JSON list of C-alpha atoms in Angstrom, two decimals:
[
{"chain": "A", "resi": 1, "resn": "UNK", "atom": "CA", "xyz": [67.50, 122.64, 111.43]},
{"chain": "A", "resi": 2, "resn": "UNK", "atom": "CA", "xyz": [66.93, 125.26, 108.28]},
{"chain": "A", "resi": 3, "resn": "UNK", "atom": "CA", "xyz": [63.87, 124.06, 105.95]},
{"chain": "A", "resi": 4, "resn": "UNK", "atom": "CA", "xyz": [63.44, 126.24, 103.00]},
{"chain": "A", "resi": 5, "resn": "UNK", "atom": "CA", "xyz": [59.62, 127.42, 102.42]},
{"chain": "A", "resi": 6, "resn": "UNK", "atom": "CA", "xyz": [57.94, 129.25, 99.55]},
{"chain": "A", "resi": 7, "resn": "UNK", "atom": "CA", "xyz": [55.04, 131.86, 100.21]},
{"chain": "A", "resi": 8, "resn": "UNK", "atom": "CA", "xyz": [52.56, 132.93, 98.22]},
{"chain": "A", "resi": 9, "resn": "UNK", "atom": "CA", "xyz": [49.07, 135.03, 98.31]},
{"chain": "A", "resi": 10, "resn": "UNK", "atom": "CA", "xyz": [46.16, 135.95, 96.60]},
{"chain": "A", "resi": 11, "resn": "UNK", "atom": "CA", "xyz": [43.90, 138.87, 97.16]},
{"chain": "A", "resi": 12, "resn": "UNK", "atom": "CA", "xyz": [41.69, 136.67, 98.69]},
{"chain": "A", "resi": 13, "resn": "UNK", "atom": "CA", "xyz": [43.45, 134.52, 100.94]},
{"chain": "A", "resi": 14, "resn": "UNK", "atom": "CA", "xyz": [45.84, 134.60, 103.71]},
{"chain": "A", "resi": 15, "resn": "UNK", "atom": "CA", "xyz": [49.75, 133.79, 103.36]},
{"chain": "A", "resi": 16, "resn": "UNK", "atom": "CA", "xyz": [50.61, 130.13, 102.28]},
{"chain": "A", "resi": 17, "resn": "UNK", "atom": "CA", "xyz": [53.61, 128.54, 103.34]},
{"chain": "A", "resi": 18, "resn": "UNK", "atom": "CA", "xyz": [54.69, 125.05, 101.60]},
{"chain": "A", "resi": 19, "resn": "UNK", "atom": "CA", "xyz": [57.58, 123.23, 102.77]},
{"chain": "A", "resi": 20, "resn": "UNK", "atom": "CA", "xyz": [58.52, 121.42, 99.37]},
{"chain": "A", "resi": 21, "resn": "UNK", "atom": "CA", "xyz": [61.35, 119.18, 101.24]},
{"chain": "A", "resi": 22, "resn": "UNK", "atom": "CA", "xyz": [58.02, 117.57, 103.46]},
{"chain": "A", "resi": 23, "resn": "UNK", "atom": "CA", "xyz": [55.39, 116.97, 101.15]},
{"chain": "A", "resi": 24, "resn": "UNK", "atom": "CA", "xyz": [52.05, 117.40, 102.98]},
{"chain": "A", "resi": 25, "resn": "UNK", "atom": "CA", "xyz": [53.53, 119.88, 104.87]},
{"chain": "A", "resi": 26, "resn": "UNK", "atom": "CA", "xyz": [52.20, 123.60, 104.83]},
{"chain": "A", "resi": 27, "resn": "UNK", "atom": "CA", "xyz": [50.44, 126.26, 107.01]},
{"chain": "A", "resi": 28, "resn": "UNK", "atom": "CA", "xyz": [49.18, 129.93, 106.64]},
{"chain": "A", "resi": 29, "resn": "UNK", "atom": "CA", "xyz": [48.61, 133.12, 108.56]},
{"chain": "A", "resi": 30, "resn": "UNK", "atom": "CA", "xyz": [47.53, 136.75, 108.30]},
{"chain": "A", "resi": 31, "resn": "UNK", "atom": "CA", "xyz": [50.62, 137.88, 107.89]},
{"chain": "A", "resi": 32, "resn": "UNK", "atom": "CA", "xyz": [54.24, 136.92, 106.38]},
{"chain": "A", "resi": 33, "resn": "UNK", "atom": "CA", "xyz": [55.48, 136.45, 110.36]},
{"chain": "A", "resi": 34, "resn": "UNK", "atom": "CA", "xyz": [52.26, 134.42, 111.38]},
{"chain": "A", "resi": 35, "resn": "UNK", "atom": "CA", "xyz": [52.81, 132.35, 108.54]},
{"chain": "A", "resi": 36, "resn": "UNK", "atom": "CA", "xyz": [56.55, 131.53, 109.08]},
{"chain": "A", "resi": 37, "resn": "UNK", "atom": "CA", "xyz": [55.71, 130.88, 112.88]},
{"chain": "A", "resi": 38, "resn": "UNK", "atom": "CA", "xyz": [52.98, 128.81, 112.14]},
{"chain": "A", "resi": 39, "resn": "UNK", "atom": "CA", "xyz": [55.19, 126.66, 109.31]},
{"chain": "A", "resi": 40, "resn": "UNK", "atom": "CA", "xyz": [57.87, 126.30, 112.29]},
{"chain": "A", "resi": 41, "resn": "UNK", "atom": "CA", "xyz": [54.98, 124.39, 114.36]},
{"chain": "A", "resi": 42, "resn": "UNK", "atom": "CA", "xyz": [53.71, 122.69, 111.43]},
{"chain": "A", "resi": 43, "resn": "UNK", "atom": "CA", "xyz": [57.48, 121.76, 110.46]},
{"chain": "A", "resi": 44, "resn": "UNK", "atom": "CA", "xyz": [58.22, 119.95, 113.57]},
{"chain": "A", "resi": 45, "resn": "UNK", "atom": "CA", "xyz": [54.86, 118.11, 113.75]},
{"chain": "A", "resi": 46, "resn": "UNK", "atom": "CA", "xyz": [55.37, 116.50, 109.94]},
{"chain": "A", "resi": 47, "resn": "UNK", "atom": "CA", "xyz": [58.37, 115.81, 111.31]},
{"chain": "A", "resi": 48, "resn": "UNK", "atom": "CA", "xyz": [57.36, 114.02, 114.66]},
{"chain": "A", "resi": 49, "resn": "UNK", "atom": "CA", "xyz": [54.77, 111.67, 112.38]},
{"chain": "A", "resi": 50, "resn": "UNK", "atom": "CA", "xyz": [57.63, 110.59, 110.23]},
{"chain": "A", "resi": 51, "resn": "UNK", "atom": "CA", "xyz": [59.61, 109.65, 113.18]},
{"chain": "A", "resi": 52, "resn": "UNK", "atom": "CA", "xyz": [56.39, 107.95, 115.20]},
{"chain": "A", "resi": 53, "resn": "UNK", "atom": "CA", "xyz": [55.89, 105.61, 111.76]},
{"chain": "A", "resi": 54, "resn": "UNK", "atom": "CA", "xyz": [59.85, 104.88, 111.51]},
{"chain": "A", "resi": 55, "resn": "UNK", "atom": "CA", "xyz": [60.04, 107.18, 108.29]},
{"chain": "A", "resi": 56, "resn": "UNK", "atom": "CA", "xyz": [63.14, 108.84, 106.84]},
{"chain": "A", "resi": 57, "resn": "UNK", "atom": "CA", "xyz": [63.21, 112.36, 107.63]},
{"chain": "A", "resi": 58, "resn": "UNK", "atom": "CA", "xyz": [64.58, 114.07, 104.25]},
{"chain": "A", "resi": 59, "resn": "UNK", "atom": "CA", "xyz": [67.38, 116.69, 104.86]},
{"chain": "A", "resi": 60, "resn": "UNK", "atom": "CA", "xyz": [66.62, 120.40, 103.72]},
{"chain": "A", "resi": 61, "resn": "UNK", "atom": "CA", "xyz": [67.51, 121.15, 100.28]},
{"chain": "A", "resi": 62, "resn": "UNK", "atom": "CA", "xyz": [69.42, 123.98, 98.92]},
{"chain": "A", "resi": 63, "resn": "UNK", "atom": "CA", "xyz": [67.29, 127.10, 98.44]},
{"chain": "A", "resi": 64, "resn": "UNK", "atom": "CA", "xyz": [68.89, 127.62, 95.40]},
{"chain": "A", "resi": 65, "resn": "UNK", "atom": "CA", "xyz": [67.79, 124.33, 93.85]},
{"chain": "A", "resi": 66, "resn": "UNK", "atom": "CA", "xyz": [64.26, 124.61, 94.68]},
{"chain": "A", "resi": 67, "resn": "UNK", "atom": "CA", "xyz": [64.09, 128.29, 93.64]},
{"chain": "A", "resi": 68, "resn": "UNK", "atom": "CA", "xyz": [65.03, 126.38, 89.90]},
{"chain": "A", "resi": 69, "resn": "UNK", "atom": "CA", "xyz": [62.63, 123.59, 90.53]},
{"chain": "A", "resi": 70, "resn": "UNK", "atom": "CA", "xyz": [59.84, 125.46, 91.74]},
{"chain": "A", "resi": 71, "resn": "UNK", "atom": "CA", "xyz": [59.89, 128.62, 89.45]},
{"chain": "A", "resi": 72, "resn": "UNK", "atom": "CA", "xyz": [57.16, 131.15, 90.37]},
{"chain": "A", "resi": 73, "resn": "UNK", "atom": "CA", "xyz": [57.26, 134.64, 90.21]},
{"chain": "A", "resi": 74, "resn": "UNK", "atom": "CA", "xyz": [55.07, 135.36, 92.96]},
{"chain": "A", "resi": 75, "resn": "UNK", "atom": "CA", "xyz": [56.77, 133.08, 95.62]},
{"chain": "A", "resi": 76, "resn": "UNK", "atom": "CA", "xyz": [58.63, 134.49, 98.62]},
{"chain": "A", "resi": 77, "resn": "UNK", "atom": "CA", "xyz": [61.44, 132.44, 99.49]},
{"chain": "A", "resi": 78, "resn": "UNK", "atom": "CA", "xyz": [62.68, 131.97, 103.10]},
{"chain": "A", "resi": 79, "resn": "UNK", "atom": "CA", "xyz": [64.12, 129.24, 105.36]},
{"chain": "A", "resi": 80, "resn": "UNK", "atom": "CA", "xyz": [62.21, 128.49, 108.91]},
{"chain": "A", "resi": 81, "resn": "UNK", "atom": "CA", "xyz": [64.96, 127.43, 111.73]},
{"chain": "A", "resi": 82, "resn": "UNK", "atom": "CA", "xyz": [63.45, 124.18, 113.68]},
{"chain": "A", "resi": 83, "resn": "UNK", "atom": "CA", "xyz": [65.06, 122.90, 116.59]},
{"chain": "A", "resi": 84, "resn": "UNK", "atom": "CA", "xyz": [64.50, 119.19, 116.24]},
{"chain": "A", "resi": 85, "resn": "UNK", "atom": "CA", "xyz": [66.48, 118.27, 119.42]},
{"chain": "A", "resi": 86, "resn": "UNK", "atom": "CA", "xyz": [62.94, 118.29, 121.41]},
{"chain": "A", "resi": 87, "resn": "UNK", "atom": "CA", "xyz": [61.78, 115.19, 119.04]},
{"chain": "A", "resi": 88, "resn": "UNK", "atom": "CA", "xyz": [63.18, 112.76, 121.18]},
{"chain": "A", "resi": 89, "resn": "UNK", "atom": "CA", "xyz": [61.78, 109.35, 120.80]},
{"chain": "A", "resi": 90, "resn": "UNK", "atom": "CA", "xyz": [62.87, 108.25, 124.05]},
{"chain": "A", "resi": 91, "resn": "UNK", "atom": "CA", "xyz": [59.95, 106.91, 125.53]},
{"chain": "A", "resi": 92, "resn": "UNK", "atom": "CA", "xyz": [58.80, 108.05, 129.38]},
{"chain": "A", "resi": 93, "resn": "UNK", "atom": "CA", "xyz": [56.49, 106.39, 131.79]},
{"chain": "A", "resi": 94, "resn": "UNK", "atom": "CA", "xyz": [53.84, 109.02, 133.34]},
{"chain": "A", "resi": 95, "resn": "UNK", "atom": "CA", "xyz": [51.15, 108.63, 135.63]},
{"chain": "A", "resi": 96, "resn": "UNK", "atom": "CA", "xyz": [47.72, 110.06, 134.32]},
{"chain": "A", "resi": 97, "resn": "UNK", "atom": "CA", "xyz": [44.64, 109.98, 136.04]},
{"chain": "A", "resi": 98, "resn": "UNK", "atom": "CA", "xyz": [41.07, 109.31, 134.06]},
{"chain": "A", "resi": 99, "resn": "UNK", "atom": "CA", "xyz": [37.45, 108.79, 134.92]},
{"chain": "A", "resi": 100, "resn": "UNK", "atom": "CA", "xyz": [36.85, 104.87, 134.51]},
{"chain": "A", "resi": 101, "resn": "UNK", "atom": "CA", "xyz": [34.40, 105.25, 131.44]},
{"chain": "A", "resi": 102, "resn": "UNK", "atom": "CA", "xyz": [36.93, 107.27, 129.58]},
{"chain": "A", "resi": 103, "resn": "UNK", "atom": "CA", "xyz": [39.70, 104.81, 130.31]},
{"chain": "A", "resi": 104, "resn": "UNK", "atom": "CA", "xyz": [36.85, 101.86, 129.22]},
{"chain": "A", "resi": 105, "resn": "UNK", "atom": "CA", "xyz": [35.97, 103.72, 125.42]},
{"chain": "A", "resi": 106, "resn": "UNK", "atom": "CA", "xyz": [40.04, 104.26, 125.07]},
{"chain": "A", "resi": 107, "resn": "UNK", "atom": "CA", "xyz": [40.92, 100.51, 125.89]},
{"chain": "A", "resi": 108, "resn": "UNK", "atom": "CA", "xyz": [37.80, 99.40, 123.39]},
{"chain": "A", "resi": 109, "resn": "UNK", "atom": "CA", "xyz": [39.05, 101.61, 120.59]},
{"chain": "A", "resi": 110, "resn": "UNK", "atom": "CA", "xyz": [42.42, 100.79, 121.20]},
{"chain": "A", "resi": 111, "resn": "UNK", "atom": "CA", "xyz": [42.17, 97.18, 121.36]},
{"chain": "A", "resi": 112, "resn": "UNK", "atom": "CA", "xyz": [39.45, 97.22, 117.86]},
{"chain": "A", "resi": 113, "resn": "UNK", "atom": "CA", "xyz": [42.49, 99.19, 116.37]},
{"chain": "A", "resi": 114, "resn": "UNK", "atom": "CA", "xyz": [44.88, 96.72, 117.32]},
{"chain": "A", "resi": 115, "resn": "UNK", "atom": "CA", "xyz": [46.99, 99.08, 119.43]},
{"chain": "A", "resi": 116, "resn": "UNK", "atom": "CA", "xyz": [48.31, 99.29, 122.89]},
{"chain": "A", "resi": 117, "resn": "UNK", "atom": "CA", "xyz": [47.00, 101.86, 125.22]},
{"chain": "A", "resi": 118, "resn": "UNK", "atom": "CA", "xyz": [49.60, 104.03, 125.22]},
{"chain": "A", "resi": 119, "resn": "UNK", "atom": "CA", "xyz": [50.06, 103.86, 121.48]},
{"chain": "A", "resi": 120, "resn": "UNK", "atom": "CA", "xyz": [46.58, 104.92, 120.69]},
{"chain": "A", "resi": 121, "resn": "UNK", "atom": "CA", "xyz": [46.89, 107.80, 123.20]},
{"chain": "A", "resi": 122, "resn": "UNK", "atom": "CA", "xyz": [49.80, 108.71, 121.59]},
{"chain": "A", "resi": 123, "resn": "UNK", "atom": "CA", "xyz": [48.32, 108.63, 118.29]},
{"chain": "A", "resi": 124, "resn": "UNK", "atom": "CA", "xyz": [45.33, 110.51, 119.42]},
{"chain": "A", "resi": 125, "resn": "UNK", "atom": "CA", "xyz": [47.51, 113.18, 121.11]},
{"chain": "A", "resi": 126, "resn": "UNK", "atom": "CA", "xyz": [49.76, 113.85, 118.18]},
{"chain": "A", "resi": 127, "resn": "UNK", "atom": "CA", "xyz": [46.57, 113.86, 115.47]},
{"chain": "A", "resi": 128, "resn": "UNK", "atom": "CA", "xyz": [44.91, 116.48, 117.93]},
{"chain": "A", "resi": 129, "resn": "UNK", "atom": "CA", "xyz": [48.27, 118.57, 118.12]},
{"chain": "A", "resi": 130, "resn": "UNK", "atom": "CA", "xyz": [48.46, 118.24, 114.36]},
{"chain": "A", "resi": 131, "resn": "UNK", "atom": "CA", "xyz": [45.21, 119.64, 113.98]},
{"chain": "A", "resi": 132, "resn": "UNK", "atom": "CA", "xyz": [45.26, 122.47, 116.03]},
{"chain": "A", "resi": 133, "resn": "UNK", "atom": "CA", "xyz": [48.68, 123.75, 114.11]},
{"chain": "A", "resi": 134, "resn": "UNK", "atom": "CA", "xyz": [46.63, 123.84, 111.07]},
{"chain": "A", "resi": 135, "resn": "UNK", "atom": "CA", "xyz": [43.80, 125.68, 112.73]},
{"chain": "A", "resi": 136, "resn": "UNK", "atom": "CA", "xyz": [46.19, 128.22, 114.48]}
]
C-alpha cells in the first residue's frame, strides 16, 4: 500500500513528513531519506493502533487530489510504501517470564483500567513502540 506524504522543512528544523490520509500521523528526519524511512514506521504504527481500536483504516488517496487540497509551494510530495501484511490481528499465545513484583503491578494496573493482563501488556507495548518511532 502506498500512502502519499508531504515533506516540509524550514531553516531551523529537520524534514517533517505528514501523512494526510492518517490524521495525526507524522515523522521527521535529518535527511529526506531518514524522514521517509521514519514515516514508514509511523504509518505502520498508526494503522496498527487503528486496527487495535477497531477503527477503519483509510485507503490512500490519489496524490494529485491531495496536491490540489494542500496548495503549498514548499511541500515535496512522495509516496511511502508500507507492507501491512505484518499487521495481522491473529492472537498468539506466548510464554514470558517476569519477576513476581512486576506481574503484581501489571495485574493491579490492568484491573484498575478494566483490562485483561494480555490487553494491558499489548497496549503498553504499542505505546512504547509508538513513542520510540517518534523519538527515532
